mmCIF file of C-alpha atoms in Angstrom:
data_model
loop_
_atom_site.group_PDB
_atom_site.id
_atom_site.type_symbol
_atom_site.label_atom_id
_atom_site.label_comp_id
_atom_site.label_asym_id
_atom_site.label_seq_id
_atom_site.Cartn_x
_atom_site.Cartn_y
_atom_site.Cartn_z
ATOM 1 C CA GLU D 578 5.269 10.023 -11.699
ATOM 2 C CA ARG D 579 4.422 6.279 -12.525
ATOM 3 C CA THR D 580 4.826 6.712 -16.231
ATOM 4 C CA GLN D 581 8.128 8.815 -15.775
ATOM 5 C CA ALA D 582 9.624 6.391 -13.343
ATOM 6 C CA LYS D 583 12.818 5.062 -15.062
ATOM 7 C CA LEU D 584 13.295 1.801 -13.074
ATOM 8 C CA GLU D 585 15.020 -1.327 -14.045
ATOM 9 C CA GLU D 586 13.379 -4.596 -13.391
ATOM 10 C CA GLY D 587 13.421 -5.318 -9.601
ATOM 11 C CA GLN D 588 14.119 -1.725 -8.495
ATOM 12 C CA ILE D 589 11.833 0.213 -6.335
ATOM 13 C CA SER D 590 11.483 3.905 -5.967
ATOM 14 C CA GLU D 591 10.048 6.078 -3.079
ATOM 15 C CA LEU D 592 8.273 9.463 -3.498
ATOM 16 C CA TYR D 593 8.282 12.178 -0.673
ATOM 17 C CA PHE D 594 5.269 14.301 -0.121
ATOM 18 C CA ILE D 595 6.275 17.652 1.224
ATOM 19 C CA LYS D 596 4.169 20.616 2.509
ATOM 20 C CA GLY D 597 5.236 23.981 3.798
ATOM 21 C CA ASN D 598 7.207 26.571 1.878
ATOM 22 C CA GLN D 599 10.565 26.414 0.171
ATOM 23 C CA ASP D 600 12.444 27.670 3.209
ATOM 24 C CA GLU D 601 10.833 25.154 5.677
ATOM 25 C CA PRO D 602 9.473 22.045 3.837
ATOM 26 C CA PHE D 603 8.545 18.959 5.845
ATOM 27 C CA LEU D 604 7.206 15.594 5.110
ATOM 28 C CA ILE D 605 3.459 15.009 5.395
ATOM 29 C CA THR D 606 2.328 12.130 7.894
ATOM 30 C CA ALA D 607 0.579 8.916 6.765
ATOM 31 C CA GLU D 608 -2.686 10.277 8.365
ATOM 32 C CA GLU D 609 -2.414 13.400 6.341
ATOM 33 C CA PHE D 610 -1.612 11.438 3.109
ATOM 34 C CA LEU D 611 -4.734 9.166 3.653
ATOM 35 C CA SER D 612 -6.804 12.213 4.624
ATOM 36 C CA LEU D 613 -5.838 14.178 1.510
ATOM 37 C CA SER D 614 -5.992 11.353 -0.955
ATOM 38 C CA THR D 615 -8.955 9.316 0.173
ATOM 39 C CA THR D 616 -12.410 10.242 1.035
ATOM 40 C CA ARG D 617 -13.631 7.255 2.966
ATOM 41 C CA SER D 618 -10.544 5.734 4.750
ATOM 42 C CA PRO D 619 -11.837 4.810 8.098
ATOM 43 C CA GLU D 620 -10.873 7.097 10.874
ATOM 44 C CA ALA D 621 -9.782 3.931 13.035
ATOM 45 C CA VAL D 622 -7.209 3.304 10.267
ATOM 46 C CA ARG D 623 -5.954 6.959 9.931
ATOM 47 C CA ARG D 624 -5.548 7.537 13.619
ATOM 48 C CA SER D 625 -3.802 4.196 14.373
ATOM 49 C CA LEU D 626 -0.981 5.104 11.800
ATOM 50 C CA LEU D 627 2.441 6.097 12.787
ATOM 51 C CA THR D 628 3.869 9.207 11.287
ATOM 52 C CA ASN D 629 6.227 7.764 8.650
ATOM 53 C CA PHE D 630 5.008 5.930 5.570
ATOM 54 C CA MET D 631 6.503 4.805 2.194
ATOM 55 C CA PHE D 632 4.814 5.292 -1.192
ATOM 56 C CA GLY D 633 6.540 4.539 -4.455
ATOM 57 C CA PHE D 634 6.860 2.245 -7.407
ATOM 58 C CA HIS D 635 8.239 -1.097 -8.197
ATOM 59 C CA ARG D 636 9.318 -2.378 -11.528
ATOM 60 C CA ASN D 637 8.364 -5.940 -12.223
ATOM 61 C CA SER D 638 8.961 -7.915 -15.420
ATOM 62 C CA ILE D 639 5.921 -6.406 -17.080
ATOM 63 C CA SER D 640 5.053 -3.091 -15.637
ATOM 64 C CA THR D 641 5.583 -0.382 -12.957
ATOM 65 C CA GLU D 642 3.307 -0.838 -10.063
ATOM 66 C CA PRO D 643 2.615 1.363 -6.981
ATOM 67 C CA TYR D 644 2.766 0.479 -3.493
ATOM 68 C CA LEU D 645 2.217 1.968 -0.059
ATOM 69 C CA VAL D 646 3.733 0.753 3.166
ATOM 70 C CA LEU D 647 2.047 2.036 6.461
ATOM 71 C CA LYS D 648 3.138 1.442 9.959
ATOM 72 C CA THR D 649 0.504 1.192 12.723
ATOM 73 C CA GLU D 650 0.667 1.123 16.456
ATOM 74 C CA PHE D 651 -2.809 -0.505 16.854
ATOM 75 C CA PHE D 652 -2.881 -3.676 14.634
ATOM 76 C CA GLN D 653 -6.438 -4.515 15.665
ATOM 77 C CA ASN D 654 -7.860 -1.011 14.784
ATOM 78 C CA THR D 655 -5.991 -1.029 11.422
ATOM 79 C CA PHE D 656 -7.044 -4.603 10.719
ATOM 80 C CA THR D 657 -10.621 -3.976 11.437
ATOM 81 C CA GLY D 658 -10.650 -0.603 9.659
ATOM 82 C CA MET D 659 -9.310 -2.289 6.428
ATOM 83 C CA LEU D 660 -12.020 -4.851 6.437
ATOM 84 C CA LYS D 661 -14.517 -1.958 6.778
ATOM 85 C CA TRP D 662 -12.863 0.052 3.992
ATOM 86 C CA GLU D 663 -13.002 -2.729 1.465
ATOM 87 C CA PRO D 664 -16.205 -1.894 -0.281
ATOM 88 C CA GLU D 665 -14.810 1.662 -0.991
ATOM 89 C CA ILE D 666 -11.171 1.210 -1.124
ATOM 90 C CA LEU D 667 -10.681 0.683 -4.863
ATOM 91 C CA ALA D 668 -12.605 3.958 -5.693
ATOM 92 C CA ASP D 669 -10.892 5.659 -2.740
ATOM 93 C CA THR D 670 -7.288 4.765 -3.661
ATOM 94 C CA LYS D 671 -7.438 4.931 -7.481
ATOM 95 C CA VAL D 672 -5.682 8.261 -7.512
ATOM 96 C CA TRP D 673 -2.565 6.703 -6.250
ATOM 97 C CA LEU D 674 -2.902 2.991 -6.823
ATOM 98 C CA SER D 675 -4.971 1.949 -9.767
ATOM 99 C CA SER D 676 -7.099 3.440 -12.409
ATOM 100 C CA GLU D 677 -9.072 0.297 -12.875
ATOM 101 C CA THR D 678 -12.837 0.870 -13.375
ATOM 102 C CA SER D 679 -13.755 -2.646 -14.436
ATOM 103 C CA GLU D 680 -16.376 -4.494 -12.496
ATOM 104 C CA THR D 681 -14.845 -6.255 -9.462
ATOM 105 C CA LYS D 682 -15.669 -9.097 -7.296
ATOM 106 C CA ILE D 683 -15.317 -9.132 -3.549
ATOM 107 C CA PHE D 684 -12.137 -9.500 -1.727
ATOM 108 C CA GLU D 685 -10.714 -12.956 -1.063
ATOM 109 C CA ASP D 686 -8.230 -14.462 1.455
ATOM 110 C CA LYS D 687 -4.970 -15.959 0.192
ATOM 111 C CA VAL D 688 -1.676 -16.948 1.741
ATOM 112 C CA LEU D 689 1.510 -15.737 0.035
ATOM 113 C CA LYS D 690 4.789 -16.936 1.502
ATOM 114 C CA ASN D 691 3.131 -17.532 4.917
ATOM 115 C CA LYS D 692 1.359 -14.024 4.959
ATOM 116 C CA ASP D 693 -2.305 -13.691 4.909
ATOM 117 C CA ILE D 694 -3.280 -11.244 2.314
ATOM 118 C CA ARG D 695 -6.494 -9.859 0.884
ATOM 119 C CA ILE D 696 -6.918 -9.822 -2.889
ATOM 120 C CA LEU D 697 -9.525 -7.812 -4.988
ATOM 121 C CA ARG D 698 -9.980 -9.236 -8.523
ATOM 122 C CA ASP D 699 -11.922 -7.994 -11.497
ATOM 123 C CA THR D 700 -14.516 -10.243 -13.370
ATOM 124 C CA ASN D 701 -11.637 -11.519 -15.549
ATOM 125 C CA GLN D 702 -9.643 -12.618 -12.455
ATOM 126 C CA LYS D 703 -7.005 -10.047 -12.987
ATOM 127 C CA ILE D 704 -5.632 -8.749 -9.610
ATOM 128 C CA ILE D 705 -6.441 -5.131 -8.939
ATOM 129 C CA LEU D 706 -5.532 -4.635 -5.371
ATOM 130 C CA ILE D 707 -3.787 -6.586 -2.610
ATOM 131 C CA TYR D 708 -3.100 -5.570 0.993
ATOM 132 C CA GLY D 709 -1.630 -7.552 3.905
ATOM 133 C CA PHE D 710 0.308 -7.188 7.070
ATOM 134 C CA LEU D 711 3.982 -8.058 7.070
ATOM 135 C CA ASP D 712 3.878 -8.031 10.853
ATOM 136 C CA LYS D 713 1.619 -6.464 13.460
ATOM 137 C CA GLU D 714 2.959 -3.042 12.593
ATOM 138 C CA THR D 715 3.403 -2.973 8.920
ATOM 139 C CA LEU D 716 0.723 -2.858 6.252
ATOM 140 C CA VAL D 717 1.390 -3.046 2.508
ATOM 141 C CA ILE D 718 -1.126 -2.146 -0.078
ATOM 142 C CA THR D 719 -0.309 -2.539 -3.737
ATOM 143 C CA THR D 720 -1.613 -3.941 -7.159
ATOM 144 C CA ASN D 721 0.048 -7.128 -7.767
ATOM 145 C CA GLU D 722 1.779 -10.137 -6.152
ATOM 146 C CA ASP D 723 5.289 -9.521 -7.603
ATOM 147 C CA THR D 724 5.262 -6.037 -5.822
ATOM 148 C CA PHE D 725 3.863 -7.262 -2.552
ATOM 149 C CA LEU D 726 6.672 -10.073 -2.568
ATOM 150 C CA GLU D 727 9.362 -7.562 -3.288
ATOM 151 C CA ILE D 728 8.367 -5.399 -0.488
ATOM 152 C CA MET D 729 7.969 -8.369 1.737
ATOM 153 C CA ASP D 730 11.514 -9.657 0.851
ATOM 154 C CA ARG D 731 13.124 -6.264 1.463
ATOM 155 C CA PHE D 732 11.341 -6.008 4.796
ATOM 156 C CA GLU D 733 12.427 -9.374 5.860
ATOM 157 C CA LYS D 734 16.082 -8.660 4.909
ATOM 158 C CA GLN D 735 15.923 -5.343 6.764
ATOM 159 C CA THR D 736 14.479 -7.081 9.887
ATOM 160 C CA TYR D 737 17.215 -9.880 9.646
ATOM 161 C CA VAL D 738 20.108 -7.426 9.453
ATOM 162 C CA ARG D 739 18.835 -5.712 12.724
#
């Protein structure tokens, strides 16, 4: 899907994950998505997620990057679970986020437009994975700063319109 996404710079797309038969298809939940696509995501994270989630791609000036937006009802559980997941998250999410296999360093803290984020870089300082909370209910996981900023900007505009 990533290589076939025909996006103009700045555009985003969303993929829908459906199960069931053709007569009665329905969307899978965020917990099901993580359970089906990861092997070590902490149960505390999966259980704290709300049903709806968003997965798709963002086209920046250089490449098409994946993103995942999850909604949580228990910020503390999700935050703690994400920290616990850090040692395995790259291997666990490479199916839908990154095919990077290079040696990585540990996660580091960074502030991006007043949001605390966690960044994983490889030994060449290239960003491989970013995650951060836009608010106490919204977690974004992606592969570069441009995509994180685009999702954050769209989130803030939507919140402001409400």
